[in-house]
PDB file of C-alpha atoms in Angstrom:
ATOM      1  CA  MET S 433     -36.198  76.033  18.336  1.00 96.00           C
ATOM      2  CA  LEU S 434     -32.918  74.271  17.797  1.00 97.00           C
ATOM      3  CA  LEU S 435     -32.900  70.470  17.880  1.00 98.00           C
ATOM      4  CA  PHE S 436     -29.536  68.871  18.636  1.00 98.00           C
ATOM      5  CA  PHE S 437     -29.420  65.195  17.638  1.00 98.00           C
ATOM      6  CA  VAL S 438     -26.431  63.243  19.000  1.00 98.00           C
ATOM      7  CA  ARG S 439     -25.610  59.628  18.270  1.00 98.00           C
ATOM      8  CA  HIS S 440     -24.123  57.713  21.208  1.00 98.00           C
ATOM      9  CA  GLY S 441     -20.370  57.260  21.510  1.00 97.00           C
ATOM     10  CA  ASP S 442     -18.349  54.180  20.522  1.00 96.00           C
ATOM     11  CA  PRO S 443     -20.368  51.264  21.950  1.00 96.00           C
ATOM     12  CA  CYS S 444     -20.107  47.854  23.476  1.00 95.00           C
ATOM     13  CA  TYR S 445     -23.404  46.181  22.599  1.00 93.00           C
ATOM     14  CA  ASP S 446     -23.074  43.246  25.041  1.00 93.00           C
ATOM     15  CA  PRO S 447     -23.378  44.385  27.723  1.00 95.00           C
ATOM     16  CA  ASP S 448     -24.925  47.668  26.594  1.00 97.00           C
ATOM     17  CA  SER S 449     -22.433  50.408  27.464  1.00 97.00           C
ATOM     18  CA  LEU S 450     -19.780  52.718  26.055  1.00 97.00           C
ATOM     19  CA  THR S 451     -16.212  51.595  25.448  1.00 96.00           C
ATOM     20  CA  PRO S 452     -13.388  53.608  27.043  1.00 96.00           C
ATOM     21  CA  LEU S 453     -13.167  55.486  23.721  1.00 96.00           C
ATOM     22  CA  GLY S 454     -16.919  56.068  23.794  1.00 97.00           C
ATOM     23  CA  LEU S 455     -16.647  57.613  27.268  1.00 97.00           C
ATOM     24  CA  ARG S 456     -13.996  60.024  25.975  1.00 97.00           C
ATOM     25  CA  GLN S 457     -16.244  60.890  23.041  1.00 97.00           C
ATOM     26  CA  ALA S 458     -19.129  61.512  25.441  1.00 98.00           C
ATOM     27  CA  GLU S 459     -16.988  63.939  27.445  1.00 98.00           C
ATOM     28  CA  ALA S 460     -16.030  65.771  24.243  1.00 98.00           C
ATOM     29  CA  ILE S 461     -19.596  66.167  22.979  1.00 98.00           C
ATOM     30  CA  GLY S 462     -20.635  67.111  26.510  1.00 98.00           C
ATOM     31  CA  ARG S 463     -18.176  69.992  26.516  1.00 97.00           C
ATOM     32  CA  ARG S 464     -19.399  71.101  23.096  1.00 97.00           C
ATOM     33  CA  ILE S 465     -23.066  70.950  24.087  1.00 96.00           C
ATOM     34  CA  SER S 466     -22.377  72.768  27.346  1.00 96.00           C
ATOM     35  CA  ARG S 467     -20.790  75.664  25.435  1.00 95.00           C
ATOM     36  CA  TYR S 468     -23.952  76.014  23.359  1.00 92.00           C
ATOM     37  CA  GLY S 469     -26.246  75.440  26.313  1.00 93.00           C
ATOM     38  CA  VAL S 470     -29.477  73.467  26.039  1.00 96.00           C
ATOM     39  CA  ASP S 471     -32.804  73.818  27.813  1.00 97.00           C
ATOM     40  CA  LYS S 472     -33.784  70.145  27.878  1.00 98.00           C
ATOM     41  CA  ILE S 473     -31.884  66.900  27.412  1.00 98.00           C
ATOM     42  CA  TYR S 474     -33.719  63.820  26.140  1.00 98.00           C
ATOM     43  CA  SER S 475     -32.217  60.385  25.630  1.00 98.00           C
ATOM     44  CA  SER S 476     -33.026  56.905  24.481  1.00 98.00           C
ATOM     45  CA  PRO S 477     -33.346  54.776  27.639  1.00 98.00           C
ATOM     46  CA  LEU S 478     -30.546  52.451  26.503  1.00 98.00           C
ATOM     47  CA  LYS S 479     -27.385  52.710  28.575  1.00 98.00           C
ATOM     48  CA  ARG S 480     -25.012  53.695  25.761  1.00 98.00           C
ATOM     49  CA  ALA S 481     -27.173  56.709  24.909  1.00 98.00           C
ATOM     50  CA  MET S 482     -27.708  57.691  28.552  1.00 98.00           C
ATOM     51  CA  GLN S 483     -23.944  57.462  29.200  1.00 98.00           C
ATOM     52  CA  THR S 484     -23.296  59.729  26.209  1.00 98.00           C
ATOM     53  CA  ALA S 485     -25.786  62.283  27.543  1.00 98.00           C
ATOM     54  CA  GLN S 486     -24.455  62.180  31.118  1.00 98.00           C
ATOM     55  CA  PRO S 487     -21.461  64.572  30.782  1.00 98.00           C
ATOM     56  CA  ALA S 488     -23.592  67.265  29.121  1.00 98.00           C
ATOM     57  CA  ALA S 489     -26.279  66.822  31.771  1.00 98.00           C
ATOM     58  CA  GLU S 490     -23.711  67.163  34.564  1.00 98.00           C
ATOM     59  CA  MET S 491     -22.032  70.223  33.033  1.00 97.00           C
ATOM     60  CA  LEU S 492     -25.364  71.953  32.435  1.00 97.00           C
ATOM     61  CA  ARG S 493     -27.018  70.656  35.607  1.00 97.00           C
ATOM     62  CA  LYS S 494     -29.930  69.250  33.663  1.00 97.00           C
ATOM     63  CA  GLU S 495     -31.880  66.053  34.179  1.00 98.00           C
ATOM     64  CA  ILE S 496     -31.938  63.474  31.404  1.00 98.00           C
ATOM     65  CA  ILE S 497     -35.491  62.777  30.244  1.00 98.00           C
ATOM     66  CA  PRO S 498     -35.856  59.206  28.886  1.00 98.00           C
ATOM     67  CA  LEU S 499     -37.608  59.042  25.512  1.00 98.00           C
ATOM     68  CA  ASP S 500     -38.787  55.495  25.040  1.00 97.00           C
ATOM     69  CA  PHE S 501     -39.640  55.707  21.327  1.00 97.00           C
ATOM     70  CA  ALA S 502     -36.001  56.625  20.562  1.00 97.00           C
ATOM     71  CA  SER S 503     -34.755  53.249  21.818  1.00 97.00           C
ATOM     72  CA  GLU S 504     -32.710  51.309  19.278  1.00 96.00           C
ATOM     73  CA  ASP S 505     -34.234  48.043  20.484  1.00 95.00           C
ATOM     74  CA  LYS S 506     -37.586  48.863  18.892  1.00 92.00           C
ATOM     75  CA  ALA S 507     -36.056  50.122  15.656  1.00 96.00           C
ATOM     76  CA  TRP S 508     -33.797  47.046  15.447  1.00 96.00           C
ATOM     77  CA  SER S 509     -36.775  44.705  15.694  1.00 95.00           C
ATOM     78  CA  GLU S 510     -38.629  46.604  12.944  1.00 96.00           C
ATOM     79  CA  LEU S 511     -36.042  47.942  10.513  1.00 97.00           C
ATOM     80  CA  THR S 512     -33.708  44.981  10.081  1.00 95.00           C
ATOM     81  CA  ALA S 513     -33.763  41.854   7.926  1.00 93.00           C
ATOM     82  CA  LEU S 514     -31.675  38.715   7.420  1.00 91.00           C
ATOM     83  CA  ASP S 515     -29.295  38.734   4.456  1.00 90.00           C
ATOM     84  CA  ASP S 516     -28.348  35.741   2.289  1.00 90.00           C
ATOM     85  CA  GLN S 517     -25.807  34.588   4.884  1.00 92.00           C
ATOM     86  CA  GLY S 518     -28.336  34.726   7.712  1.00 92.00           C
ATOM     87  CA  LYS S 519     -26.867  37.878   9.234  1.00 94.00           C
ATOM     88  CA  ARG S 520     -29.310  40.477  10.516  1.00 94.00           C
ATOM     89  CA  ARG S 521     -28.688  43.905   9.011  1.00 95.00           C
ATOM     90  CA  TRP S 522     -30.276  47.301   9.060  1.00 96.00           C
ATOM     91  CA  VAL S 523     -32.436  47.714   5.967  1.00 95.00           C
ATOM     92  CA  TYR S 524     -30.217  50.678   5.027  1.00 95.00           C
ATOM     93  CA  ALA S 525     -27.209  48.332   4.734  1.00 93.00           C
ATOM     94  CA  HIS S 526     -28.944  45.181   3.469  1.00 94.00           C
ATOM     95  CA  PRO S 527     -27.731  44.443  -0.107  1.00 94.00           C
ATOM     96  CA  GLY S 528     -31.070  43.101  -1.310  1.00 92.00           C
ATOM     97  CA  ILE S 529     -33.104  45.938   0.207  1.00 94.00           C
ATOM     98  CA  GLN S 530     -30.635  48.516  -1.091  1.00 94.00           C
ATOM     99  CA  LYS S 531     -31.466  47.269  -4.603  1.00 94.00           C
ATOM    100  CA  GLN S 532     -35.150  47.742  -3.836  1.00 94.00           C
ATOM    101  CA  PHE S 533     -34.390  51.250  -2.562  1.00 95.00           C
ATOM    102  CA  ARG S 534     -33.017  52.070  -6.032  1.00 94.00           C
ATOM    103  CA  CYS S 535     -36.128  50.751  -7.750  1.00 94.00           C
ATOM    104  CA  PRO S 536     -37.987  53.559  -9.616  1.00 95.00           C
ATOM    105  CA  GLU S 537     -41.348  52.303  -8.335  1.00 96.00           C
ATOM    106  CA  VAL S 538     -40.169  52.569  -4.721  1.00 95.00           C
ATOM    107  CA  ARG S 539     -38.667  56.017  -5.250  1.00 95.00           C
ATOM    108  CA  ALA S 540     -41.801  57.245  -6.994  1.00 95.00           C
ATOM    109  CA  LEU S 541     -43.745  56.684  -3.766  1.00 95.00           C
ATOM    110  CA  GLY S 542     -41.694  59.369  -1.974  1.00 95.00           C
ATOM    111  CA  MET S 543     -42.344  59.452   1.787  1.00 95.00           C
ATOM    112  CA  GLN S 544     -44.753  56.516   1.378  1.00 94.00           C
ATOM    113  CA  TRP S 545     -42.002  54.270  -0.021  1.00 95.00           C
ATOM    114  CA  HIS S 546     -42.512  51.666   2.708  1.00 93.00           C
ATOM    115  CA  THR S 547     -46.036  50.896   1.429  1.00 93.00           C
ATOM    116  CA  HIS S 548     -44.584  49.302  -1.732  1.00 94.00           C
ATOM    117  CA  PRO S 549     -45.576  45.606  -2.120  1.00 94.00           C
ATOM    118  CA  ALA S 550     -41.897  44.618  -1.737  1.00 90.00           C
ATOM    119  CA  PHE S 551     -42.167  45.488   1.969  1.00 89.00           C
ATOM    120  CA  ARG S 552     -45.695  44.174   2.541  1.00 81.00           C
ATOM    121  CA  ASP S 553     -44.674  41.032   4.440  1.00 80.00           C
ATOM    122  CA  THR S 554     -42.008  42.757   6.545  1.00 87.00           C
ATOM    123  CA  SER S 555     -42.052  44.866   9.711  1.00 94.00           C
ATOM    124  CA  ILE S 556     -40.553  47.828   7.839  1.00 95.00           C
ATOM    125  CA  CYS S 557     -43.852  49.561   7.112  1.00 93.00           C
ATOM    126  CA  ALA S 558     -45.042  49.329  10.723  1.00 94.00           C
ATOM    127  CA  GLY S 559     -41.643  50.472  12.001  1.00 96.00           C
ATOM    128  CA  MET S 560     -41.463  53.547   9.783  1.00 96.00           C
ATOM    129  CA  GLU S 561     -45.048  54.465  10.623  1.00 95.00           C
ATOM    130  CA  ARG S 562     -44.391  54.068  14.360  1.00 97.00           C
ATOM    131  CA  ILE S 563     -41.303  56.272  14.285  1.00 97.00           C
ATOM    132  CA  ALA S 564     -43.162  58.888  12.218  1.00 97.00           C
ATOM    133  CA  ARG S 565     -46.183  58.830  14.541  1.00 97.00           C
ATOM    134  CA  GLU S 566     -44.199  59.022  17.775  1.00 98.00           C
ATOM    135  CA  SER S 567     -41.761  61.611  16.392  1.00 98.00           C
ATOM    136  CA  ASP S 568     -44.730  63.788  15.447  1.00 98.00           C
ATOM    137  CA  ALA S 569     -46.242  63.417  18.916  1.00 98.00           C
ATOM    138  CA  TRP S 570     -42.959  64.398  20.576  1.00 98.00           C
ATOM    139  CA  LEU S 571     -42.425  67.432  18.348  1.00 98.00           C
ATOM    140  CA  ALA S 572     -46.060  68.462  18.936  1.00 97.00           C
ATOM    141  CA  SER S 573     -45.338  68.423  22.674  1.00 97.00           C
ATOM    142  CA  LEU S 574     -42.541  70.904  21.941  1.00 96.00           C
ATOM    143  CA  GLY S 575     -44.893  73.170  19.992  1.00 95.00           C
ATOM    144  CA  TYR S 576     -44.533  71.971  16.384  1.00 96.00           C
ATOM    145  CA  GLN S 577     -47.486  70.189  14.774  1.00 96.00           C
ATOM    146  CA  ARG S 578     -46.817  68.170  11.629  1.00 97.00           C
ATOM    147  CA  ILE S 579     -48.773  69.217   8.532  1.00 95.00           C
ATOM    148  CA  GLU S 580     -49.350  66.448   6.011  1.00 91.00           C
ATOM    149  CA  PRO S 581     -48.964  65.910   3.116  1.00 88.00           C
ATOM    150  CA  ALA S 582     -46.859  69.095   3.006  1.00 88.00           C
ATOM    151  CA  GLY S 583     -44.311  67.612   5.442  1.00 89.00           C
ATOM    152  CA  CYS S 584     -43.799  70.914   7.258  1.00 93.00           C
ATOM    153  CA  TYR S 585     -44.739  72.027  10.767  1.00 96.00           C
ATOM    154  CA  GLN S 586     -47.242  74.477  12.187  1.00 95.00           C
ATOM    155  CA  ALA S 587     -45.684  76.485  14.986  1.00 94.00           C
ATOM    156  CA  VAL S 588     -48.564  76.251  17.453  1.00 93.00           C
ATOM    157  CA  ARG S 589     -46.291  77.202  20.341  1.00 89.00           C
ATOM    158  CA  PRO S 590     -43.038  78.470  18.843  1.00 82.00           C
ATOM    159  CA  ASN S 591     -40.082  78.800  21.187  1.00 90.00           C
ATOM    160  CA  ARG S 592     -36.391  79.617  21.290  1.00 93.00           C
ATOM    161  CA  ASP S 593     -35.461  76.498  23.228  1.00 96.00           C
ATOM    162  CA  LYS S 594     -32.458  74.343  22.518  1.00 98.00           C
ATOM    163  CA  ILE S 595     -33.408  70.672  22.755  1.00 98.00           C
ATOM    164  CA  ALA S 596     -30.881  67.822  22.790  1.00 98.00           C
ATOM    165  CA  LEU S 597     -31.766  64.236  21.884  1.00 98.00           C
ATOM    166  CA  PHE S 598     -29.161  61.520  22.452  1.00 98.00           C
ATOM    167  CA  ALA S 599     -30.019  58.363  20.535  1.00 98.00           C
ATOM    168  CA  HIS S 600     -28.768  55.930  17.884  1.00 98.00           C
ATOM    169  CA  GLY S 601     -27.717  55.644  14.260  1.00 97.00           C
ATOM    170  CA  GLY S 602     -30.379  53.204  13.065  1.00 97.00           C
ATOM    171  CA  PHE S 603     -33.206  55.010  14.811  1.00 98.00           C
ATOM    172  CA  GLY S 604     -31.697  58.379  13.890  1.00 98.00           C
ATOM    173  CA  THR S 605     -31.684  57.610  10.170  1.00 98.00           C
ATOM    174  CA  ALA S 606     -35.437  56.919  10.180  1.00 97.00           C
ATOM    175  CA  PHE S 607     -36.172  59.801  12.592  1.00 98.00           C
ATOM    176  CA  LEU S 608     -34.201  62.454  10.710  1.00 98.00           C
ATOM    177  CA  SER S 609     -35.474  61.374   7.297  1.00 97.00           C
ATOM    178  CA  HIS S 610     -39.040  61.771   8.560  1.00 97.00           C
ATOM    179  CA  VAL S 611     -38.497  65.113  10.295  1.00 97.00           C
ATOM    180  CA  LEU S 612     -36.750  66.527   7.234  1.00 96.00           C
ATOM    181  CA  GLY S 613     -39.306  65.084   4.818  1.00 95.00           C
ATOM    182  CA  LEU S 614     -36.648  63.219   2.830  1.00 95.00           C
ATOM    183  CA  PRO S 615     -37.539  59.677   1.678  1.00 96.00           C
ATOM    184  CA  CYS S 616     -35.466  57.178   3.612  1.00 96.00           C
ATOM    185  CA  PRO S 617     -34.380  55.090   0.568  1.00 95.00           C
ATOM    186  CA  GLN S 618     -32.501  58.122  -0.770  1.00 95.00           C
ATOM    187  CA  PHE S 619     -31.568  59.712   2.548  1.00 96.00           C
ATOM    188  CA  SER S 620     -30.132  56.564   4.118  1.00 96.00           C
ATOM    189  CA  GLN S 621     -27.850  55.827   1.166  1.00 94.00           C
ATOM    190  CA  MET S 622     -26.246  59.267   1.155  1.00 93.00           C
ATOM    191  CA  ILE S 623     -25.581  59.922   4.844  1.00 93.00           C
ATOM    192  CA  SER S 624     -23.626  58.434   7.711  1.00 92.00           C
ATOM    193  CA  ILE S 625     -24.157  59.318  11.367  1.00 96.00           C
ATOM    194  CA  SER S 626     -20.864  58.672  13.156  1.00 95.00           C
ATOM    195  CA  HIS S 627     -20.456  58.010  16.869  1.00 96.00           C
ATOM    196  CA  SER S 628     -21.005  61.074  19.108  1.00 97.00           C
ATOM    197  CA  SER S 629     -21.627  63.256  16.048  1.00 97.00           C
ATOM    198  CA  LEU S 630     -23.837  66.327  16.283  1.00 98.00           C
ATOM    199  CA  THR S 631     -26.694  67.227  13.939  1.00 98.00           C
ATOM    200  CA  VAL S 632     -28.499  70.535  14.467  1.00 98.00           C
ATOM    201  CA  LEU S 633     -31.900  71.359  12.978  1.00 98.00           C
ATOM    202  CA  GLU S 634     -33.431  74.822  13.202  1.00 97.00           C
ATOM    203  CA  PHE S 635     -37.216  75.150  13.423  1.00 95.00           C
ATOM    204  CA  SER S 636     -37.584  78.719  12.219  1.00 88.00           C
ATOM    205  CA  GLU S 637     -41.119  80.097  12.061  1.00 87.00           C
ATOM    206  CA  LYS S 638     -42.431  82.108   9.121  1.00 86.00           C
ATOM    207  CA  GLU S 639     -46.096  83.063   9.268  1.00 85.00           C
ATOM    208  CA  GLY S 640     -46.735  80.232  11.687  1.00 85.00           C
ATOM    209  CA  VAL S 641     -45.165  77.525   9.499  1.00 92.00           C
ATOM    210  CA  CYS S 642     -41.647  76.140   9.526  1.00 93.00           C
ATOM    211  CA  LEU S 643     -39.487  73.688   7.647  1.00 92.00           C
ATOM    212  CA  PRO S 644     -36.567  72.265   9.638  1.00 96.00           C
ATOM    213  CA  VAL S 645     -33.252  73.562   8.286  1.00 96.00           C
ATOM    214  CA  ILE S 646     -30.004  71.606   8.675  1.00 97.00           C
ATOM    215  CA  LEU S 647     -27.373  73.838  10.302  1.00 97.00           C
ATOM    216  CA  THR S 648     -24.817  71.047  10.657  1.00 97.00           C
ATOM    217  CA  PHE S 649     -25.035  67.314   9.978  1.00 97.00           C
ATOM    218  CA  ALA S 650     -23.132  64.491  11.725  1.00 97.00           C
ATOM    219  CA  ASN S 651     -20.447  66.974  12.745  1.00 97.00           C
ATOM    220  CA  ASP S 652     -17.569  65.523  14.781  1.00 95.00           C
ATOM    221  CA  GLY S 653     -15.442  68.650  15.154  1.00 95.00           C
ATOM    222  CA  HIS S 654     -15.325  68.168  18.941  1.00 96.00           C
ATOM    223  CA  LEU S 655     -13.380  64.938  18.427  1.00 96.00           C
ATOM    224  CA  TYR S 656     -10.817  66.626  16.174  1.00 93.00           C
ATOM    225  CA  HIS S 657     -10.556  69.504  18.629  1.00 92.00           C
ATOM    226  CA  ASP S 658      -9.759  67.129  21.499  1.00 91.00           C
ATOM    227  CA  GLY S 659      -7.626  64.721  19.443  1.00 92.00           C
ATOM    228  CA  ILE S 660     -10.050  61.814  19.977  1.00 93.00           C
ATOM    229  CA  PRO S 661     -10.423  59.195  17.218  1.00 88.00           C
ATOM    230  CA  LEU S 662     -13.756  58.113  15.796  1.00 83.00           C
ATOM    231  CA  TYR S 663     -12.911  54.434  16.198  1.00 77.00           C
ATOM    232  CA  ASP S 664     -10.550  52.353  18.335  1.00 66.00           C
ATOM    233  CA  ARG S 665      -9.792  50.046  15.382  1.00 58.00           C
ATOM    234  CA  PRO S 666      -8.793  50.483  11.738  1.00 50.00           C
ATOM    235  CA  VAL S 667     -11.775  51.009   9.415  1.00 44.00           C
ATOM    236  CA  PHE S 668      -9.991  51.007   6.012  1.00 38.00           C
TER     237      PHE S 668
END
């Protein structure tokens, strides 16, 4: 199985939608996905993700299957915290929590990092456990049962399907770190998932067991190909 993870295009968060640039990005990733072909298209139910998935769905004549657990709303309520200025930030970008992420005691816990006492009175632990639990249930429905504590998958119903999931950066960071078995404190500080970028994971079976392999990560070659910028504003 190939799993295509796509972050939504350039967004307007209020009201929830894509900007004109985001719509162009959605068309570009739609053309790229349609060249590969996919068997099923899943999406977060939020409008900016559904709009990003729409061109691919139209080109491939596929329905978009809403995937509620991939909604950014849930992840935002669980995996954010107020900084010293009272601004709500993702834990991955929160200065105080980033320091905790670098703490040897947190890192020593590996995939159970969120059980550290520093996060006891936060929603982080529950959020990470929810995303892990619901990700595992979804992948099991596709034929891949999580094996813990090994962090690999049993191919109970292996397939050659291509599955696309259109979702979000905050959710995607937690989701991909879990699927790949890479602790989020390390993973989140070394990666960036840009708008409309494509990540492809291969679930290749060997004796009934598979570890997801990254074929490409946060790739935005479709934007370069079509001369479409990542952002509609200066970023440096």
